[in-house]
PDB file of C-alpha atoms in Angstrom:
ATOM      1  CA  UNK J   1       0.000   0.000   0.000  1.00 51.00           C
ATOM      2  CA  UNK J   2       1.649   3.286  -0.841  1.00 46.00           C
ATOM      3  CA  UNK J   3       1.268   6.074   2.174  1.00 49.00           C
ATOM      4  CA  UNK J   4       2.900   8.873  -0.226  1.00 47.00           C
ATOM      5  CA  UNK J   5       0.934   9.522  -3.128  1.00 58.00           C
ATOM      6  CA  UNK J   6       3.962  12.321  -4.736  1.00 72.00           C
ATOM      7  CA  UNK J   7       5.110  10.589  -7.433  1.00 75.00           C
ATOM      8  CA  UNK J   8       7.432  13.134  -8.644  1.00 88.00           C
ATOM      9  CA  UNK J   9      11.387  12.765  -9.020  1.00 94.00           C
ATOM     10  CA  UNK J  10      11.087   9.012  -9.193  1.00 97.00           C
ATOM     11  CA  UNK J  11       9.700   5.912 -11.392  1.00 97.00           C
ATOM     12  CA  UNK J  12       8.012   3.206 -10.212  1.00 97.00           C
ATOM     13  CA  UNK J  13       7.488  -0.149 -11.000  1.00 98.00           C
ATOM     14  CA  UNK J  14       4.112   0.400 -12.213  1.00 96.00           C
ATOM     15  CA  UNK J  15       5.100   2.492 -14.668  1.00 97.00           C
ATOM     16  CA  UNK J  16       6.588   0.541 -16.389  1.00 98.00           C
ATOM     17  CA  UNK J  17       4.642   0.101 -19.109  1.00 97.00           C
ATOM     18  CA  UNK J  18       4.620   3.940 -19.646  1.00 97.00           C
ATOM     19  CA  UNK J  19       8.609   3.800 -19.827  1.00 97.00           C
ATOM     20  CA  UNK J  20       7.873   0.584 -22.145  1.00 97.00           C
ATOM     21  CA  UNK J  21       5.414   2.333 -24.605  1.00 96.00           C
ATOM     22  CA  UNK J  22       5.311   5.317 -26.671  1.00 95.00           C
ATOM     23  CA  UNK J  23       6.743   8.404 -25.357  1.00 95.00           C
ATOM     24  CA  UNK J  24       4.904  10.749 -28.046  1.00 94.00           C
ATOM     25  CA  UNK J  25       1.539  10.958 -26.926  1.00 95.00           C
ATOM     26  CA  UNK J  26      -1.297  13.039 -24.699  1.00 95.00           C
ATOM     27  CA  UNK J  27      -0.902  10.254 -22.094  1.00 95.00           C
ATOM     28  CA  UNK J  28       3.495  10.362 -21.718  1.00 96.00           C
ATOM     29  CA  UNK J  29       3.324  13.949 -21.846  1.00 95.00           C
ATOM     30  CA  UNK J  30       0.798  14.110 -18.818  1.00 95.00           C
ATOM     31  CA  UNK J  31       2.613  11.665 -16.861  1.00 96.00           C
ATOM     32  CA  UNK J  32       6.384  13.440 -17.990  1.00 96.00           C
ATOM     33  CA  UNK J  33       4.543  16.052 -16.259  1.00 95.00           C
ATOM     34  CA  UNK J  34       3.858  14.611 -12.891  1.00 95.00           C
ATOM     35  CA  UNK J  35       7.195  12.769 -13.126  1.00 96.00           C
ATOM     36  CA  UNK J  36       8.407  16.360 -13.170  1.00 95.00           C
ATOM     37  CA  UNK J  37       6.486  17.423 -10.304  1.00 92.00           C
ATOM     38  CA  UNK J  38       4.384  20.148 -12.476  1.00 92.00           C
ATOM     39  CA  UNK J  39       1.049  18.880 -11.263  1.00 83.00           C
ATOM     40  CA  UNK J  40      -0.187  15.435  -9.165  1.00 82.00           C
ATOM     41  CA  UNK J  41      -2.761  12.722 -10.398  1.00 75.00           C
ATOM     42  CA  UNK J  42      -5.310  12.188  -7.538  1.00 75.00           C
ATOM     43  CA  UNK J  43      -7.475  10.207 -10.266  1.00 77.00           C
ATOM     44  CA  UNK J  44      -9.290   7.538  -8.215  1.00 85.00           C
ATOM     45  CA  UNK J  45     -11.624   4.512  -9.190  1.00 89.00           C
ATOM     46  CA  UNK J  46     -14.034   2.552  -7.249  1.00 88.00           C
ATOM     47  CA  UNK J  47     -11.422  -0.815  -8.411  1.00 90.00           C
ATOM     48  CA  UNK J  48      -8.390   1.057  -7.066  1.00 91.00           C
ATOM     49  CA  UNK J  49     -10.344   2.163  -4.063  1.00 93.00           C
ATOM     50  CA  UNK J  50     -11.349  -1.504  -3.529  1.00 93.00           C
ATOM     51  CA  UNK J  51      -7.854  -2.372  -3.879  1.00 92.00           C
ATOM     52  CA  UNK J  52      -6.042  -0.656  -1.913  1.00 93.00           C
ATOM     53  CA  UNK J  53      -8.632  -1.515   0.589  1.00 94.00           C
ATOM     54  CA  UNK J  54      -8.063  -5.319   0.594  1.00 96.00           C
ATOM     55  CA  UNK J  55      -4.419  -5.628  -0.052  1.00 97.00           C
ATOM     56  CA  UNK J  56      -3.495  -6.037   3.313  1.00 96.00           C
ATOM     57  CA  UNK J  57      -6.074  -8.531   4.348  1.00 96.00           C
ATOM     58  CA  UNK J  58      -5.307 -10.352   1.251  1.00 97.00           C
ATOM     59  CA  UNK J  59      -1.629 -10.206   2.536  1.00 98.00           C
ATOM     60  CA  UNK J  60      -2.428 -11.348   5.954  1.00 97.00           C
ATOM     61  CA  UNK J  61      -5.289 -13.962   4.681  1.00 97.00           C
ATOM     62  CA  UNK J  62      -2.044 -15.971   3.128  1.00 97.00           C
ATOM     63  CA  UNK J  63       0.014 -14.936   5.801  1.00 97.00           C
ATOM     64  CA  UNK J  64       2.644 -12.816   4.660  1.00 97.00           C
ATOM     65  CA  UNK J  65       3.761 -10.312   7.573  1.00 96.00           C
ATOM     66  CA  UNK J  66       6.491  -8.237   5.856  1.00 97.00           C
ATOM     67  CA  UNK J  67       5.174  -5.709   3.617  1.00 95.00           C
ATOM     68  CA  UNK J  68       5.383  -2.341   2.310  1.00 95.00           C
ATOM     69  CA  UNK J  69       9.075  -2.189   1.783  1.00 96.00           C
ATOM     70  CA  UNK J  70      10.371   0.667  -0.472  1.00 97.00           C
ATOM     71  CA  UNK J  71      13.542  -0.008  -2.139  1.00 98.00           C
ATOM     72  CA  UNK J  72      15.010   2.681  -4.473  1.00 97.00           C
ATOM     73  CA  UNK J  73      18.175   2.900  -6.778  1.00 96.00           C
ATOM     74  CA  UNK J  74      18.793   6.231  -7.348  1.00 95.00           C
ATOM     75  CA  UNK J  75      20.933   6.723  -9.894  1.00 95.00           C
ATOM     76  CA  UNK J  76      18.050   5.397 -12.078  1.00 97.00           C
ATOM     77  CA  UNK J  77      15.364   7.355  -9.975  1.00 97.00           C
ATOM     78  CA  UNK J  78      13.883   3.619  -9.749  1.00 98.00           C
ATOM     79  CA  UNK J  79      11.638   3.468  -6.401  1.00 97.00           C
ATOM     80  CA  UNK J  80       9.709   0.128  -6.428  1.00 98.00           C
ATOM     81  CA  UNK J  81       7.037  -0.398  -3.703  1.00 97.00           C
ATOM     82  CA  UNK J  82       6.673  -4.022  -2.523  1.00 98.00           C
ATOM     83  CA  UNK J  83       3.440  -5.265  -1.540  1.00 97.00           C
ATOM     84  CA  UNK J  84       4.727  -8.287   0.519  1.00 98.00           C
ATOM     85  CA  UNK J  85       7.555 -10.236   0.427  1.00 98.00           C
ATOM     86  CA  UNK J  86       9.140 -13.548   2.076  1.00 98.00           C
ATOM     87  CA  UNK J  87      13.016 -14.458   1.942  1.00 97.00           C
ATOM     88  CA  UNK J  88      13.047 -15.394  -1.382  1.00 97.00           C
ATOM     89  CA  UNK J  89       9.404 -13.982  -2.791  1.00 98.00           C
ATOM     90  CA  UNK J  90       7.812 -10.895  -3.847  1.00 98.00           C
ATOM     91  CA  UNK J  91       4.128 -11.096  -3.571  1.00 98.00           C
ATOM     92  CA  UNK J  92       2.069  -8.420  -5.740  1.00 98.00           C
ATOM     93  CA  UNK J  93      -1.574  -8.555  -5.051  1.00 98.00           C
ATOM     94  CA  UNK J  94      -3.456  -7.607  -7.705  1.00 98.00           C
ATOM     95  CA  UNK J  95      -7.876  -7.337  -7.494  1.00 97.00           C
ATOM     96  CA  UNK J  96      -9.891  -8.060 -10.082  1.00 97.00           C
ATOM     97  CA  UNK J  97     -13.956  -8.004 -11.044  1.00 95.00           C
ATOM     98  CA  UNK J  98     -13.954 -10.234 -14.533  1.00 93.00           C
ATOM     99  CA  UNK J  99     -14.821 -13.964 -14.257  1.00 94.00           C
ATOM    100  CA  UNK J 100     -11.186 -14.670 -15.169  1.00 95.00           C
ATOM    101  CA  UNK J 101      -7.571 -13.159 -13.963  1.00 97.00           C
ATOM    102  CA  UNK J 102      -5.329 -12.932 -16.841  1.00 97.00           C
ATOM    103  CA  UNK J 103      -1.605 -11.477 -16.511  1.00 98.00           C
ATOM    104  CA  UNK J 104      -1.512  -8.531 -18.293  1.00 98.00           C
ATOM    105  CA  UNK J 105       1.554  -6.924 -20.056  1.00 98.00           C
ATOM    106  CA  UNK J 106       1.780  -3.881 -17.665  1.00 98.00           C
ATOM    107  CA  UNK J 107       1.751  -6.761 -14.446  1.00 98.00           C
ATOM    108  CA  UNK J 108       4.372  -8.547 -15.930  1.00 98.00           C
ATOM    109  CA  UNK J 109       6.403  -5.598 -16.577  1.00 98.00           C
ATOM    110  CA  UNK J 110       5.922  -4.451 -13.031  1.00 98.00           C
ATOM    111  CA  UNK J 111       7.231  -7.816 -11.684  1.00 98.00           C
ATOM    112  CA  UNK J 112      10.179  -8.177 -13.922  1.00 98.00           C
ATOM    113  CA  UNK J 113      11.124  -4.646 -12.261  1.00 98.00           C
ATOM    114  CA  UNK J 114      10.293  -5.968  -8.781  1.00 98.00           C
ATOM    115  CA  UNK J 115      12.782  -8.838  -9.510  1.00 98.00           C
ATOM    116  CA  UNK J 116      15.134  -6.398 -10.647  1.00 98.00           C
ATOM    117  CA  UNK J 117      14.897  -4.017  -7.915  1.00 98.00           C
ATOM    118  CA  UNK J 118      14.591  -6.702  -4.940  1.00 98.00           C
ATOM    119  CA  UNK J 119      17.012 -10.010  -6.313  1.00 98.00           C
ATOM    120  CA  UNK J 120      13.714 -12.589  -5.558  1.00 98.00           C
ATOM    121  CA  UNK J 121      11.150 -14.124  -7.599  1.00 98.00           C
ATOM    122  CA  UNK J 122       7.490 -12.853  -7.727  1.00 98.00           C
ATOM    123  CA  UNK J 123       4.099 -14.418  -7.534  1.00 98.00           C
ATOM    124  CA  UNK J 124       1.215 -12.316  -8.307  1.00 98.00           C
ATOM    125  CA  UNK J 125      -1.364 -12.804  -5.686  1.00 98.00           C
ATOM    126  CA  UNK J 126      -4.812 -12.361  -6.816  1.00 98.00           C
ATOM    127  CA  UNK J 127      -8.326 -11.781  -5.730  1.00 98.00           C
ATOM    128  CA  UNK J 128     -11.373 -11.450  -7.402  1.00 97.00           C
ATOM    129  CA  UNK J 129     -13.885  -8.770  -5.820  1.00 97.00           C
ATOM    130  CA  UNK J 130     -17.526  -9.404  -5.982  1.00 96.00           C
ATOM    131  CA  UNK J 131     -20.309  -6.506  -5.925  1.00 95.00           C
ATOM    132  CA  UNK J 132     -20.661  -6.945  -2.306  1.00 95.00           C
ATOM    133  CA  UNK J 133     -16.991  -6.329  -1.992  1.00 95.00           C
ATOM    134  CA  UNK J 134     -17.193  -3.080  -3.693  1.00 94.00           C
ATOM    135  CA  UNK J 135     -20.022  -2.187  -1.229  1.00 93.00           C
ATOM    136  CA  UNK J 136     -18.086  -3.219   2.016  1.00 93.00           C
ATOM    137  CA  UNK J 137     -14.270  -2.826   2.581  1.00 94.00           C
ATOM    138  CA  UNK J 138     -14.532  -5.633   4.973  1.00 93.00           C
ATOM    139  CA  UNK J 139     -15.793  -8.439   4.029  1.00 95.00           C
ATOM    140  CA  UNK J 140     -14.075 -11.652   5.119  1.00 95.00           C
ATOM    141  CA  UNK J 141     -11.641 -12.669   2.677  1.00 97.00           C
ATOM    142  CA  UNK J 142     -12.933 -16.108   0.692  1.00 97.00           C
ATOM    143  CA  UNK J 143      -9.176 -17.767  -0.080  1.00 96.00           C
ATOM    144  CA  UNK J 144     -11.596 -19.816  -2.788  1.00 97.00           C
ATOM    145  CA  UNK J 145     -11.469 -16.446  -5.165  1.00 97.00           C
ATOM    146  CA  UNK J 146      -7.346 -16.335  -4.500  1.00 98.00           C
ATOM    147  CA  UNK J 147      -4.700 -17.375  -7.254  1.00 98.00           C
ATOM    148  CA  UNK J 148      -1.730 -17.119  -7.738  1.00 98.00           C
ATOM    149  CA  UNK J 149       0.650 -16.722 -10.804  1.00 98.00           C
ATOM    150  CA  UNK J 150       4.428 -17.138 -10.345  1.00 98.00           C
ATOM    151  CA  UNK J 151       6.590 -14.913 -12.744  1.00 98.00           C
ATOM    152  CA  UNK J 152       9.371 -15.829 -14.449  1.00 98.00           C
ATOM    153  CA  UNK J 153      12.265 -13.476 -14.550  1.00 98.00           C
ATOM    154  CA  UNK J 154      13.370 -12.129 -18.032  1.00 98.00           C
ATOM    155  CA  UNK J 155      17.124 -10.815 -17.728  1.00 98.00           C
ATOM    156  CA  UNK J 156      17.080 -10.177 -21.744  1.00 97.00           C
ATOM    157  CA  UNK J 157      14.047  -8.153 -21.164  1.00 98.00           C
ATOM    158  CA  UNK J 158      15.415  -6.065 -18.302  1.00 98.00           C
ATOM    159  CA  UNK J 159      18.689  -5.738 -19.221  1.00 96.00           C
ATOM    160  CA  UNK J 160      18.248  -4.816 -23.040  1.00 95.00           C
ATOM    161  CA  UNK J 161      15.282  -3.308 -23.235  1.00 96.00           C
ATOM    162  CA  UNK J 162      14.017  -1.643 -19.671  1.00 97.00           C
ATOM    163  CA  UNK J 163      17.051  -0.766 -18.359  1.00 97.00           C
ATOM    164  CA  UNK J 164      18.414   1.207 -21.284  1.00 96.00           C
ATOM    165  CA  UNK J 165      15.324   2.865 -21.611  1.00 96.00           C
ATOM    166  CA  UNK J 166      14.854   3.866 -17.700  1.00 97.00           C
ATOM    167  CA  UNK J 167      18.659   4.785 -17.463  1.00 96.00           C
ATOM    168  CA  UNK J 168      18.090   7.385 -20.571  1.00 96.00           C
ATOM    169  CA  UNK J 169      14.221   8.873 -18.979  1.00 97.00           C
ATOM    170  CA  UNK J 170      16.350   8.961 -15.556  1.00 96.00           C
ATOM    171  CA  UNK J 171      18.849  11.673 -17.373  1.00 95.00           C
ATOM    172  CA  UNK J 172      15.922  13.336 -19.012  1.00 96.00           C
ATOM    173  CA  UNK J 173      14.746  13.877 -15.660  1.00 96.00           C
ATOM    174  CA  UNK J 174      17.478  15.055 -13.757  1.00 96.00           C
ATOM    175  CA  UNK J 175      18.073  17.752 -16.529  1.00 95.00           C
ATOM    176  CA  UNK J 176      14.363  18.138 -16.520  1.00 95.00           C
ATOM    177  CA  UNK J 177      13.868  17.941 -20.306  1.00 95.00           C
ATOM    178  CA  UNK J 178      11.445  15.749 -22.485  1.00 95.00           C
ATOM    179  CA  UNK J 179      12.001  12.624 -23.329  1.00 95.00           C
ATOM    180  CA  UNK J 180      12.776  12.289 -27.101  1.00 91.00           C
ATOM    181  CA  UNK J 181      11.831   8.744 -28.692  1.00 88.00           C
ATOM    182  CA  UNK J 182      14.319   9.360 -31.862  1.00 88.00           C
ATOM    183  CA  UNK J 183      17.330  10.375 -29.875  1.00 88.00           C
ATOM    184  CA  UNK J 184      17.298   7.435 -27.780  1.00 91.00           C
ATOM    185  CA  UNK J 185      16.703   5.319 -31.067  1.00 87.00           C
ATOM    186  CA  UNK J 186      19.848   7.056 -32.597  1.00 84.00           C
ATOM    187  CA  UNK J 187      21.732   6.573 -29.245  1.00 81.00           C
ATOM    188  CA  UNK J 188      20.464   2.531 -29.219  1.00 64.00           C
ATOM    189  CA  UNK J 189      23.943   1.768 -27.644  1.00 51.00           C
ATOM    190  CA  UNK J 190      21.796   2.962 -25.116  1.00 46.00           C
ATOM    191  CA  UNK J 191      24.136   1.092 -22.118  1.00 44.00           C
ATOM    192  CA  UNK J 192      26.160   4.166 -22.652  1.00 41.00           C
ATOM    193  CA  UNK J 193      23.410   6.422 -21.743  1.00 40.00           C
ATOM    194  CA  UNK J 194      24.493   7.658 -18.129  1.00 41.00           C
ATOM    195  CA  UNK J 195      22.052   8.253 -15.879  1.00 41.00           C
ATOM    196  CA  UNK J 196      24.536  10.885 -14.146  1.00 41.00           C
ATOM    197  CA  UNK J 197      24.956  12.166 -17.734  1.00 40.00           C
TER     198      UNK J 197
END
């Protein structure tokens, strides 16, 4: 559960997909913008409500005691929020209304950076909300709507494709200028884009 909601100065690992996608549109320039501390998102939906809501009682339905642990690299101006963890696991809850839970692209992005940032595997944990739910924060938590979906780790992905990506954003950002998509494609021995810069 994330207590500060200023998501200025730093990336997280759910954006991810926003570093991932394409940096010249409406969407990237709005969230360049809060990355640059020029105005906040306080959007809110009744799902994220709900989920932030049960993500701790999820946690403590399975038993996991150690959570909310911040870890951030900051040369990259990576800071990577961990649900709950074990020794060796990361556990991302995740809530959901459809009939079925699929792993999107964006969650598996997200865990690949939670790897990353915290050197253990990841399961995401997840929960499917009913109507009544929605209506009442606390409900008991039914562990026959729980599932679970353990993540592989993709070094090839992180290391050739995020991290050259996040390392080039995180000198954008400490210079404070925009992100531009053909530079880094012209610069694609992008390992030798310094964050420090």
């Amino acid at each position: 559960m994330i207590h500060n909601q200023d998501r200025s100065g730093w990336f997280g690992a759910s954006d991810t997909a926003r570093i991932m996608g394409n940096w010249n549109t409406q969407t990237f320039a709005r969230w360049w913008g809060e990355k640059l501390g020029m105005f906040s998102n306080d959007f809110k939906t009744p799902a994220m409500m709900a989920g932030t809501a049960y993500e701790h009682r999820i946690l403590d339905a399975i038993g996991i005691r150690q959570r909310d642990r911040q870890i951030r690299r900051w040369i990259l101006r990576l800071r990577v929020n961990l649900d709950g963890e074990t020794p060796d696991m990361v556990h991302e809850v995740k809530t959901y209304s459809a009939e079925h839970f699929r792993v999107s692209t964006a969650y598996w992005m997200q865990c690949q950076v939670e790897m990353y940032a915290s050197g253990k595997k990841c399961r995401i944990v997840a929960y499917q909300l009913t109507d009544e739910d929605y209506k009442n924060y606390f409900n008991p938590i039914d562990e026959n709507r729980l599932s679970y979906w353990p993540i592989e780790y993709n070094s090839d992905w992180v290391e050739g494709e995020y991290l050259p990506r996040l390392r080039y954003l995180a000198r954008c950002l400490k210079r404070r200028e925009t992100p531009d998509g053909e530079v880094f494609r012209k610069n694609n021995c992008c390992s030798k884009i310094d964050a420090d810069g």
